[in-house]
Amino acid sequence: MDSPTQKPKRSLAQEGASSGDSPGGATPLSLSHPISPPLKKRRISKQPPAAAVAAAEEDEDIPETNLNLAQTNTQETEAKTQQNHKPNLPKQKPTNPSQHQILPSPFHLTTIQDLPPNLNTDTLTLRDLLGDPLISECWEFNYLHDIDFLLSAFDSDVRHLVQVHVVHGFWKNEDPNRLELERQAARHKNVVLHAAYLPEMFGTHHTKMMVLMRHDGTAQVVIHTANMIVRDWRNMTQAVWRSPVLRPLEGKEAEGKGEIGSGARFKVDFLNYLRAYDAGRRFKTLGDLVGRLEGYDFSPVRGALVGSVPGRHHADAPAQWGWAALREVIAGIPVRGTGAKGKSKSEIVVQVSSIATLGPTDKWLKETLFSALRGGGKGDAVDFKVVFPTPDEIRRSLDGYASGGSIHTKTQSAQQKKQLEYLRPVFCHWGNDCAEGKELDGDVPVKEAGRKRAAPHIKTYIRYGNKSEKTIDWALLTSANLSKQAWGEARSSTGEVRIASYELGVLVWPELYAKDAVMSASFLQDAVPEEDVKESSGGPSIVSLRMPYNLPLQPYGSKEVPWVATADHTEPDWKGQIWRHR
């Protein structure tokens, strides 16, 4: 592969975290099972990406045992990020020449440090989320944490005054990750650590969320896909959902759970999720946070909360988690394409950064998760696709092979090889410009999302109204990857669903925002351009959805395989590096 300058071959794994190109980016030690699937040399684009840093995250099949949480140069990163990014979030546009009201996307992409400004329009940095000097308190829930990096995003005049609560999943006192967090927190008097209880062996505290409290009495909920570490906010594709500003209740709140998608129902589900941290525990993990949030008005919120909490739950219980919660929400959403005669078949695209071991057959995938994504046995014919990068795409990403440390699947065992065979027909590329992928229809123009070289750590589940991908029935932004640990096992004979991890996401659909609204994909900005809106688009309102990947999708070629971090990759990436699993 050509690279910007000729560089000697070298191994990222050998360089480790001390490399200038790989801060904290060594391969996680928990990925200790080497595998070597046959990989043939690929024809690839000779166009190199812009620059590189490192990344590493979780494998949902195996609990992390010794993740590197080394310090990074956060000031340098902030300076580069601010140089490339000027927030320009779109406001609601009342009317356009075609008499449609265009509403901005409820999901926002994060800024990519090494991409030019025109590819970072309407994106968010961590400073955009936390830089308000009125923030008095922050509850930060995540899997990985860099406390100095988190604090650097607050306004410099108040960052030492903000009360910061870090909720993590390293509940064993001797866990090296917990010891490292305690070492970091000890340097800051305003930081308090809270350990979430994890009863399941292979479970993780994978939720990525913040609750912000302000001096003016308001609050806000932020749900996103990035770990709270520098490398996740540099050159990895991530996304954010932010609630409206929440104000204290005035008067008595209406009784009842409210309809799914309403602010009242979101509040009920959100508080139930937070209460799960303390269920059956003598010491309260979250203190009085739930009681304080009960006093806020969530009515401006539009969206359905879809969460997972570890434990054994009855599939028909009032509070639903995992795939059962997903099924309950989707069952009530109106969809357009149903696969009926004379209608274009719908398409559900699952885009994730990790695929765990799902079983030697596709039984769980089809009968549990895919069934939930259809709303639970509606009987409509839907095509499914899974977006996941190949080694070729990792080699050409901004970070090269270093970005592959955050992206996981396995093809080692006989069971996993069988899994690869039933997933291969639905696999699609992240960047859709791979030489060995299936050739795209030349008559269909490619819509650029501006993220094909920023490796995906984002997780989205989107139902398109038809295969032309012109309309969207619903979209989910979540921390949950494609795994039983995240979504839950199949229902047992007693009706129980076993879930291993904490996860959290928000599901939206057009009718939440306006009657007879249509949701449409937006590219390179948070609102569909007026010139792209036609009278045939549907009702008077267009709800934009910011896309993280290009359309149309490019299916894998017959011999292509997904990226596997636990394999050796000796073909150099664009930086001249090779990848050796250790």
Coordinates of C-alpha atoms in Angstrom, one line a residue:
M1 CA 0.0 0.0 0.0
D2 CA 1.3 3.5 -0.8
S3 CA 1.7 5.9 2.1
P4 CA 2.5 9.6 2.3
T5 CA 6.1 8.9 3.0
Q6 CA 8.1 5.7 2.8
K7 CA 8.3 4.2 6.3
P8 CA 9.8 0.9 7.5
K9 CA 7.4 -1.8 8.5
R10 CA 6.8 -1.9 12.3
S11 CA 4.4 -3.5 14.6
L12 CA 1.9 -1.5 16.6
A13 CA 1.7 -4.2 19.2
Q14 CA 5.5 -4.0 19.7
E15 CA 5.5 -0.2 19.9
G16 CA 2.8 -0.2 22.6
A17 CA 1.4 2.8 24.3
S18 CA 4.7 4.7 24.3
S19 CA 4.5 5.3 20.5
G20 CA 3.8 8.9 19.5
D21 CA 1.2 7.6 17.0
S22 CA -0.4 5.4 19.6
P23 CA -1.1 7.1 23.0
G24 CA -2.7 4.5 25.2
G25 CA -3.5 2.5 22.1
A26 CA -1.8 -0.9 22.7
T27 CA -3.9 -4.0 22.1
P28 CA -6.0 -4.8 25.2
L29 CA -4.4 -7.6 27.2
S30 CA -7.8 -9.3 27.5
L31 CA -7.7 -10.1 23.8
S32 CA -5.3 -13.0 24.5
H33 CA -6.5 -15.7 22.1
P34 CA -4.6 -15.4 18.8
I35 CA -6.3 -16.4 15.6
S36 CA -5.2 -16.2 12.1
P37 CA -7.9 -16.4 9.5
P38 CA -6.7 -16.6 5.9
L39 CA -6.5 -13.2 4.4
K40 CA -5.7 -12.6 0.8
K41 CA -4.0 -9.4 -0.3
R42 CA -6.6 -6.8 -1.3
R43 CA -6.7 -4.2 -4.0
I44 CA -7.1 -0.9 -2.2
S45 CA -7.4 2.8 -2.8
K46 CA -4.0 4.5 -3.0
Q47 CA -5.4 7.7 -1.5
P48 CA -4.1 8.0 2.1
P49 CA -6.0 9.6 4.9
A50 CA -5.0 12.7 6.6
A51 CA -3.3 11.8 9.9
A52 CA -3.4 9.3 12.8
V53 CA -3.7 8.6 16.5
A54 CA -4.5 5.4 18.4
A55 CA -7.5 3.7 19.9
A56 CA -8.4 0.7 22.0
E57 CA -11.6 -0.5 23.6
E58 CA -13.6 -3.5 24.7
D59 CA -14.3 -6.9 23.4
E60 CA -17.8 -7.8 24.7
D61 CA -17.0 -11.5 24.7
I62 CA -14.2 -11.2 27.3
P63 CA -14.1 -8.9 30.3
E64 CA -11.2 -6.5 30.2
T65 CA -8.5 -7.2 32.8
N66 CA -5.7 -4.7 32.2
L67 CA -6.7 -1.8 30.0
N68 CA -4.2 0.9 29.5
L69 CA -5.6 4.2 30.9
A70 CA -2.3 6.1 30.5
Q71 CA -2.4 9.9 30.5
T72 CA -2.5 11.7 27.2
N73 CA -1.7 15.3 26.1
T74 CA -5.2 16.7 26.4
Q75 CA -4.2 20.3 25.8
E76 CA -2.6 19.5 22.5
T77 CA -5.7 17.6 21.4
E78 CA -8.0 20.5 22.5
A79 CA -6.0 23.0 20.5
K80 CA -6.1 20.9 17.3
T81 CA -9.8 20.2 17.8
Q82 CA -10.8 23.8 18.3
Q83 CA -8.7 24.8 15.3
N84 CA -10.7 22.5 13.0
H85 CA -14.1 23.0 14.5
K86 CA -16.4 25.9 14.8
P87 CA -19.8 24.9 16.2
N88 CA -22.6 25.8 13.8
L89 CA -25.6 23.9 14.9
P90 CA -28.7 24.4 12.7
K91 CA -31.8 25.9 14.0
Q92 CA -35.3 24.8 13.0
K93 CA -36.2 26.2 9.6
P94 CA -39.9 27.2 9.5
T95 CA -40.6 27.1 5.8
N96 CA -38.8 26.6 2.5
P97 CA -39.7 27.2 -1.1
S98 CA -41.3 23.7 -1.4
Q99 CA -43.5 24.4 1.7
H100 CA -41.8 21.8 3.9
Q101 CA -40.6 22.5 7.4
I102 CA -37.1 21.1 7.8
L103 CA -36.2 19.9 11.3
P104 CA -32.6 19.3 12.3
S105 CA -31.2 15.9 13.2
P106 CA -31.8 14.7 16.8
F107 CA -28.4 12.9 16.5
H108 CA -25.1 14.8 16.1
L109 CA -21.8 13.5 14.9
T110 CA -18.6 14.3 16.9
T111 CA -15.8 16.4 15.4
I112 CA -13.0 14.4 13.7
Q113 CA -9.7 16.1 14.5
D114 CA -7.8 15.2 11.3
L115 CA -10.6 16.0 8.8
P116 CA -11.1 19.4 7.3
P117 CA -13.8 21.9 8.4
N118 CA -16.1 21.1 5.5
L119 CA -16.4 17.5 6.8
N120 CA -17.0 18.7 10.4
T121 CA -20.0 20.9 9.8
D122 CA -22.6 20.9 12.7
T123 CA -20.4 18.5 14.7
L124 CA -19.8 18.5 18.4
T125 CA -16.6 18.4 20.6
L126 CA -16.6 17.4 24.2
R127 CA -15.9 21.0 25.0
D128 CA -19.2 21.9 23.2
L129 CA -21.0 19.6 25.6
L130 CA -19.3 20.5 28.8
G131 CA -17.9 24.0 28.3
D132 CA -20.9 25.9 29.7
P133 CA -19.6 27.8 32.8
L134 CA -23.0 27.4 34.4
I135 CA -22.5 23.6 34.8
S136 CA -22.2 22.9 38.5
E137 CA -22.4 19.1 38.6
C138 CA -21.7 16.3 36.1
W139 CA -22.6 12.6 36.5
E140 CA -20.5 10.8 33.9
F141 CA -21.4 7.1 33.1
N142 CA -19.0 5.1 30.9
Y143 CA -16.8 2.1 30.3
L144 CA -13.4 3.7 30.1
H145 CA -12.5 7.0 31.7
D146 CA -9.6 9.5 31.6
I147 CA -10.4 12.0 34.4
D148 CA -7.9 14.6 33.3
F149 CA -9.4 14.6 29.8
L150 CA -12.9 14.9 31.2
L151 CA -12.0 17.8 33.4
S152 CA -10.2 19.6 30.5
A153 CA -13.5 20.0 28.7
F154 CA -15.1 22.1 31.4
D155 CA -14.7 25.9 31.4
S156 CA -11.2 26.7 32.7
D157 CA -12.6 29.1 35.3
V158 CA -14.9 26.6 36.9
R159 CA -13.5 23.1 36.2
H160 CA -12.0 22.8 39.7
L161 CA -15.4 23.7 41.1
V162 CA -17.7 21.4 39.1
Q163 CA -18.8 18.4 41.2
V164 CA -17.9 15.4 39.1
H165 CA -19.3 12.0 39.7
V166 CA -17.7 9.1 37.7
V167 CA -19.8 5.9 37.4
H168 CA -17.7 3.0 36.3
G169 CA -18.0 -0.8 36.2
F170 CA -14.7 -1.9 37.9
W171 CA -16.4 -3.1 41.1
K172 CA -13.7 -5.4 42.3
N173 CA -11.4 -3.6 44.7
E174 CA -8.2 -5.2 43.3
D175 CA -9.1 -4.5 39.6
P176 CA -6.1 -2.7 38.1
N177 CA -8.5 -0.4 36.2
R178 CA -10.2 0.6 39.4
L179 CA -6.8 1.3 41.0
E180 CA -5.8 3.5 38.1
L181 CA -9.1 5.4 38.3
E182 CA -8.6 5.9 42.1
R183 CA -5.1 7.2 41.4
Q184 CA -6.4 9.8 38.9
A185 CA -9.3 10.8 41.1
A186 CA -7.1 11.4 44.1
R187 CA -5.5 14.4 42.3
H188 CA -8.9 16.2 42.2
K189 CA -10.9 17.1 45.3
N190 CA -14.1 17.6 43.2
V191 CA -14.1 14.1 41.7
V192 CA -16.0 11.2 43.3
L193 CA -16.0 7.6 42.0
H194 CA -19.0 5.3 42.0
A195 CA -18.8 1.6 41.2
A196 CA -21.7 -0.1 39.4
Y197 CA -22.4 -3.6 40.6
L198 CA -22.0 -6.2 37.8
P199 CA -23.3 -9.6 38.8
E200 CA -22.6 -11.2 35.4
M201 CA -19.1 -12.5 34.7
F202 CA -18.9 -11.2 31.2
G203 CA -20.9 -8.0 31.7
T204 CA -19.5 -4.5 31.5
H205 CA -20.7 -1.0 32.4
H206 CA -20.9 -0.1 28.8
T207 CA -23.4 2.8 29.0
K208 CA -22.1 6.2 27.7
M209 CA -24.1 9.0 29.3
M210 CA -23.8 12.3 31.2
V211 CA -26.3 14.1 33.5
L212 CA -25.5 17.8 33.8
M213 CA -26.8 20.1 36.5
R214 CA -26.5 23.9 36.1
H215 CA -26.4 26.8 38.6
D216 CA -29.6 28.2 37.0
G217 CA -31.5 25.2 38.2
T218 CA -31.7 23.4 34.9
A219 CA -30.5 19.9 33.9
Q220 CA -29.7 18.0 30.8
V221 CA -29.2 14.4 29.7
V222 CA -26.5 13.5 27.1
I223 CA -26.4 10.0 25.7
H224 CA -23.5 9.1 23.3
T225 CA -21.2 6.4 22.0
A226 CA -17.7 7.5 23.0
N227 CA -15.6 6.3 25.9
M228 CA -14.4 9.2 28.1
I229 CA -10.8 9.0 26.7
V230 CA -8.9 11.1 24.2
R231 CA -8.6 8.6 21.4
D232 CA -12.4 8.1 21.2
W233 CA -13.0 11.8 20.7
R234 CA -10.1 12.3 18.1
N235 CA -10.6 10.3 14.9
M236 CA -13.3 7.7 15.6
T237 CA -16.8 8.2 14.3
Q238 CA -19.1 8.8 17.3
A239 CA -22.5 10.4 17.8
V240 CA -24.4 12.3 20.5
W241 CA -28.1 12.8 21.5
R242 CA -28.8 15.7 23.8
S243 CA -32.1 16.3 25.7
P244 CA -33.6 19.7 25.6
V245 CA -32.7 21.8 28.7
L246 CA -34.9 20.4 31.5
R247 CA -36.4 22.9 34.0
P248 CA -37.8 22.3 37.5
L249 CA -41.5 21.1 37.6
E250 CA -44.1 23.8 38.1
G251 CA -47.0 22.3 40.0
K252 CA -48.0 18.7 40.2
E253 CA -46.9 16.3 37.5
A254 CA -49.6 14.3 35.6
E255 CA -49.9 10.7 36.8
G256 CA -49.3 7.7 34.5
K257 CA -46.4 6.5 32.4
G258 CA -47.3 8.4 29.3
E259 CA -47.1 7.2 25.7
I260 CA -43.9 5.7 24.4
G261 CA -41.8 8.5 22.8
S262 CA -43.2 11.2 25.1
G263 CA -41.2 13.1 27.7
A264 CA -43.3 11.6 30.5
R265 CA -42.5 8.1 29.4
F266 CA -38.9 8.9 28.9
K267 CA -38.7 10.2 32.4
V268 CA -40.2 7.1 33.8
D269 CA -37.9 4.8 31.9
F270 CA -34.8 6.9 32.6
L271 CA -35.4 7.0 36.4
N272 CA -36.1 3.3 36.4
Y273 CA -32.8 2.8 34.6
L274 CA -31.0 4.8 37.3
R275 CA -32.8 3.0 40.1
A276 CA -31.5 -0.3 38.7
Y277 CA -28.0 0.7 39.9
D278 CA -29.2 0.5 43.5
A279 CA -31.7 -2.3 43.3
G280 CA -31.1 -4.7 46.2
R281 CA -27.9 -3.0 47.3
R282 CA -27.2 -1.8 50.8
F283 CA -25.2 1.2 49.7
K284 CA -26.6 3.5 47.1
T285 CA -24.4 4.0 44.0
L286 CA -26.1 7.1 42.8
G287 CA -27.1 8.7 46.1
D288 CA -29.9 11.2 45.7
L289 CA -29.6 11.7 42.0
V290 CA -32.9 10.0 41.2
G291 CA -34.8 12.0 43.8
R292 CA -33.5 15.2 42.4
L293 CA -34.3 14.4 38.8
E294 CA -37.9 13.5 39.8
G295 CA -38.3 17.2 40.3
Y296 CA -37.6 18.1 36.7
D297 CA -40.0 18.5 33.7
F298 CA -39.1 16.1 30.9
S299 CA -42.0 17.0 28.7
P300 CA -39.9 18.7 26.0
V301 CA -38.1 15.3 25.4
R302 CA -39.0 13.4 22.2
G303 CA -37.6 9.9 22.0
A304 CA -37.8 6.5 23.6
L305 CA -35.2 5.3 26.0
V306 CA -33.9 1.7 25.3
G307 CA -31.7 0.4 28.1
S308 CA -30.2 -2.8 29.4
V309 CA -29.3 -3.6 33.0
P310 CA -27.6 -6.8 34.2
G311 CA -29.6 -9.5 35.8
R312 CA -32.5 -11.9 35.0
H313 CA -35.7 -10.1 34.0
H314 CA -39.1 -11.4 33.0
A315 CA -39.9 -10.6 29.4
D316 CA -43.4 -9.4 30.2
A317 CA -42.5 -7.3 33.3
P318 CA -43.7 -3.7 33.4
A319 CA -40.1 -2.4 33.1
Q320 CA -38.5 -3.8 30.0
W321 CA -34.8 -4.1 29.3
G322 CA -32.7 -5.2 26.3
W323 CA -34.3 -6.7 23.3
A324 CA -37.7 -6.8 25.1
A325 CA -37.6 -3.1 25.5
L326 CA -36.6 -2.6 21.9
R327 CA -39.5 -4.8 20.8
E328 CA -42.0 -2.9 22.9
V329 CA -41.0 0.5 21.5
I330 CA -40.8 -0.6 17.8
A331 CA -44.1 -2.4 18.0
G332 CA -45.9 0.9 18.2
I333 CA -44.1 2.8 15.5
P334 CA -45.9 3.2 12.1
V335 CA -43.7 1.8 9.3
R336 CA -44.1 2.3 5.6
G337 CA -42.5 -0.5 3.6
T338 CA -43.8 -3.9 4.7
G339 CA -42.8 -6.2 1.9
A340 CA -46.4 -6.6 0.8
K341 CA -47.2 -7.2 -2.8
G342 CA -46.6 -4.1 -4.8
K343 CA -44.6 -2.4 -2.1
S344 CA -40.8 -1.9 -1.8
K345 CA -39.4 -4.1 1.0
S346 CA -38.0 -2.3 4.1
E347 CA -34.4 -2.6 5.2
I348 CA -33.0 -2.6 8.7
V349 CA -29.3 -1.7 8.9
V350 CA -27.4 -2.7 12.0
Q351 CA -24.1 -0.8 12.3
V352 CA -21.8 -1.7 15.3
S353 CA -18.2 -1.7 16.4
S354 CA -18.2 -5.1 18.1
I355 CA -19.8 -8.5 17.2
A356 CA -19.7 -11.1 20.0
T357 CA -20.2 -14.8 19.7
L358 CA -23.8 -15.3 18.8
G359 CA -24.0 -19.0 18.3
P360 CA -23.2 -21.6 15.6
T361 CA -26.6 -20.9 13.9
D362 CA -28.5 -17.7 13.3
K363 CA -31.3 -18.7 15.7
W364 CA -30.7 -16.0 18.3
L365 CA -30.0 -13.4 15.7
K366 CA -33.2 -14.0 13.7
E367 CA -35.7 -15.2 16.4
T368 CA -34.6 -12.8 19.2
L369 CA -32.8 -9.6 18.0
F370 CA -34.1 -9.4 14.4
S371 CA -37.6 -10.3 15.6
A372 CA -37.4 -7.4 18.2
L373 CA -36.2 -5.0 15.5
R374 CA -39.3 -5.9 13.5
G375 CA -41.5 -5.1 16.5
G376 CA -42.1 -8.7 17.5
G377 CA -43.6 -10.9 14.9
K378 CA -45.4 -8.4 12.7
G379 CA -44.9 -10.8 9.9
D380 CA -43.5 -8.1 7.5
A381 CA -40.6 -9.1 5.3
V382 CA -37.6 -7.0 6.0
D383 CA -34.1 -7.3 4.7
F384 CA -31.3 -7.0 7.2
K385 CA -27.8 -5.7 6.7
V386 CA -24.8 -5.4 9.1
V387 CA -22.3 -2.7 8.6
F388 CA -18.8 -3.6 9.9
P389 CA -15.3 -2.7 8.5
T390 CA -12.9 -5.0 6.8
P391 CA -9.1 -5.1 7.3
D392 CA -8.8 -3.0 4.2
E393 CA -10.9 -0.2 5.7
I394 CA -9.0 -0.3 8.9
R395 CA -5.7 0.0 7.0
R396 CA -7.0 3.1 5.2
S397 CA -8.6 4.8 8.2
L398 CA -7.2 8.0 9.7
D399 CA -5.5 6.0 12.5
G400 CA -4.5 3.0 10.4
Y401 CA -4.3 -0.2 12.3
A402 CA -4.4 1.6 15.6
S403 CA -8.1 2.2 15.2
G404 CA -8.7 -1.5 15.0
G405 CA -8.0 -1.9 18.7
S406 CA -11.5 -0.4 19.2
I407 CA -13.3 -2.8 16.8
H408 CA -13.9 -6.4 17.6
T409 CA -15.2 -9.7 16.3
K410 CA -13.8 -13.2 16.3
T411 CA -13.3 -16.0 13.8
Q412 CA -11.2 -18.3 15.9
S413 CA -13.4 -21.3 16.9
A414 CA -15.4 -23.6 14.8
Q415 CA -18.6 -21.9 16.1
Q416 CA -17.3 -18.5 15.2
K417 CA -16.4 -19.7 11.7
K418 CA -20.0 -20.9 11.3
Q419 CA -21.2 -17.5 12.5
L420 CA -19.1 -15.8 9.9
E421 CA -20.8 -17.9 7.2
Y422 CA -24.3 -16.8 8.1
L423 CA -23.3 -13.2 8.6
R424 CA -21.3 -12.9 5.4
P425 CA -24.4 -12.5 3.2
V426 CA -25.6 -9.5 5.2
F427 CA -22.2 -7.8 5.8
C428 CA -21.7 -4.4 4.3
H429 CA -18.7 -2.1 4.2
W430 CA -18.3 1.0 6.4
G431 CA -16.7 3.1 3.7
N432 CA -18.4 1.6 0.6
D433 CA -15.4 2.1 -1.6
C434 CA -13.5 -1.2 -1.3
A435 CA -12.0 -2.7 -4.4
E436 CA -13.0 -6.3 -3.5
G437 CA -16.5 -5.4 -2.4
K438 CA -19.4 -5.9 -4.6
E439 CA -19.6 -3.3 -7.4
L440 CA -22.2 -0.6 -6.8
D441 CA -24.8 0.3 -9.3
G442 CA -23.3 3.1 -11.4
D443 CA -26.6 4.7 -12.0
V444 CA -27.2 5.3 -8.3
P445 CA -25.2 8.3 -7.0
V446 CA -23.2 7.8 -3.8
K447 CA -24.2 10.1 -0.9
E448 CA -21.1 11.0 1.1
A449 CA -21.3 11.2 4.9
G450 CA -17.7 12.4 5.3
R451 CA -16.8 9.6 7.7
K452 CA -15.5 6.7 5.6
R453 CA -11.9 7.2 6.8
A454 CA -12.9 7.8 10.5
A455 CA -13.2 4.2 11.8
P456 CA -16.6 3.5 13.5
H457 CA -17.1 3.4 17.2
I458 CA -20.7 4.6 16.8
K459 CA -23.6 2.1 17.0
T460 CA -26.8 2.7 15.1
Y461 CA -29.8 0.6 14.2
I462 CA -31.9 2.2 11.4
R463 CA -35.0 1.1 9.5
Y464 CA -35.3 2.5 6.0
G465 CA -38.8 2.7 4.6
N466 CA -37.6 1.0 1.4
K467 CA -34.4 -0.3 -0.3
S468 CA -33.9 3.1 -2.0
E469 CA -33.1 4.4 1.5
K470 CA -35.0 7.6 0.8
T471 CA -37.1 7.6 3.9
I472 CA -36.4 6.4 7.5
D473 CA -39.1 4.8 9.7
W474 CA -37.0 4.9 12.9
A475 CA -33.4 5.2 14.1
L476 CA -31.6 4.1 17.3
L477 CA -28.4 5.5 18.7
T478 CA -27.0 3.3 21.4
S479 CA -24.0 2.0 23.3
A480 CA -25.2 -1.6 22.5
N481 CA -23.2 -3.7 20.1
L482 CA -24.3 -6.9 18.4
S483 CA -24.1 -9.2 21.4
K484 CA -26.2 -11.3 23.8
Q485 CA -24.4 -9.6 26.6
A486 CA -25.9 -6.2 25.5
W487 CA -29.3 -7.2 24.3
G488 CA -30.0 -10.3 26.4
E489 CA -30.3 -14.0 25.8
A490 CA -33.3 -15.6 24.3
R491 CA -36.3 -15.9 26.5
S492 CA -36.0 -19.0 28.8
S493 CA -38.7 -21.6 29.3
T494 CA -39.7 -19.6 32.5
G495 CA -40.0 -16.4 30.6
E496 CA -36.7 -14.9 31.9
V497 CA -34.2 -12.9 29.9
R498 CA -30.6 -12.8 31.1
I499 CA -28.7 -9.6 30.4
A500 CA -25.0 -9.1 31.3
S501 CA -24.2 -5.4 30.7
Y502 CA -25.4 -1.9 31.3
E503 CA -26.3 -0.2 27.9
L504 CA -28.3 2.9 27.0
G505 CA -29.7 4.4 23.8
V506 CA -32.4 6.6 22.3
L507 CA -34.8 5.6 19.6
V508 CA -36.5 8.3 17.4
W509 CA -39.1 8.4 14.6
P510 CA -40.6 11.2 12.5
E511 CA -44.1 11.3 14.1
L512 CA -42.5 12.4 17.4
Y513 CA -41.7 15.8 16.0
A514 CA -44.7 16.6 13.7
K515 CA -47.9 15.1 12.4
D516 CA -47.4 13.3 9.1
A517 CA -43.7 14.1 9.2
V518 CA -41.2 12.1 7.2
M519 CA -37.6 11.3 8.3
S520 CA -34.9 11.7 5.7
A521 CA -31.2 11.1 5.7
S522 CA -29.0 14.2 5.8
F523 CA -25.3 14.1 4.7
L524 CA -22.4 16.4 5.7
Q525 CA -24.8 18.6 7.8
D526 CA -27.5 18.2 10.4
A527 CA -30.4 19.3 8.2
V528 CA -31.6 18.2 4.8
P529 CA -30.8 20.9 2.3
E530 CA -33.8 22.7 0.9
E531 CA -32.8 21.9 -2.6
D532 CA -33.0 18.2 -1.8
V533 CA -36.6 18.5 -0.5
K534 CA -39.3 17.7 -3.1
E535 CA -43.1 17.8 -2.9
S536 CA -43.0 14.0 -3.3
S537 CA -41.2 13.6 0.0
G538 CA -44.4 13.3 2.0
G539 CA -46.0 15.5 4.7
P540 CA -45.3 19.1 5.5
S541 CA -42.4 18.4 7.9
I542 CA -39.1 16.7 7.1
V543 CA -37.1 15.4 10.1
S544 CA -33.4 15.2 9.2
L545 CA -31.2 12.3 10.4
R546 CA -27.5 12.9 10.2
M547 CA -25.9 9.9 8.5
P548 CA -22.5 8.4 9.7
Y549 CA -22.0 6.2 6.7
N550 CA -22.3 6.6 2.9
L551 CA -25.3 5.3 1.0
P552 CA -25.9 3.1 -0.9
L553 CA -24.1 0.4 1.2
Q554 CA -21.5 -1.8 -0.5
P555 CA -21.9 -5.5 0.4
Y556 CA -18.8 -7.6 1.1
G557 CA -17.2 -9.5 -1.8
S558 CA -17.4 -13.3 -1.7
K559 CA -13.9 -13.7 -0.2
E560 CA -13.9 -10.7 2.2
V561 CA -13.8 -11.0 5.9
P562 CA -14.5 -8.6 8.8
W563 CA -11.6 -7.0 10.7
V564 CA -10.4 -9.2 13.6
A565 CA -8.2 -7.5 16.2
T566 CA -7.0 -10.8 17.6
A567 CA -5.4 -11.8 14.2
D568 CA -2.0 -10.7 12.8
H569 CA -2.2 -8.3 9.8
T570 CA 1.1 -8.0 8.0
E571 CA 0.0 -5.9 5.0
P572 CA 1.2 -2.4 6.0
D573 CA -1.4 0.2 6.6
W574 CA -1.1 3.7 4.9
K575 CA 1.3 4.7 7.7
G576 CA 3.6 1.7 7.0
Q577 CA 2.6 -0.1 10.2
I578 CA 1.7 -3.7 10.6
W579 CA -0.6 -5.3 13.2
R580 CA 0.6 -8.2 15.4
H581 CA -1.7 -9.5 18.0
R582 CA 0.2 -10.3 21.2

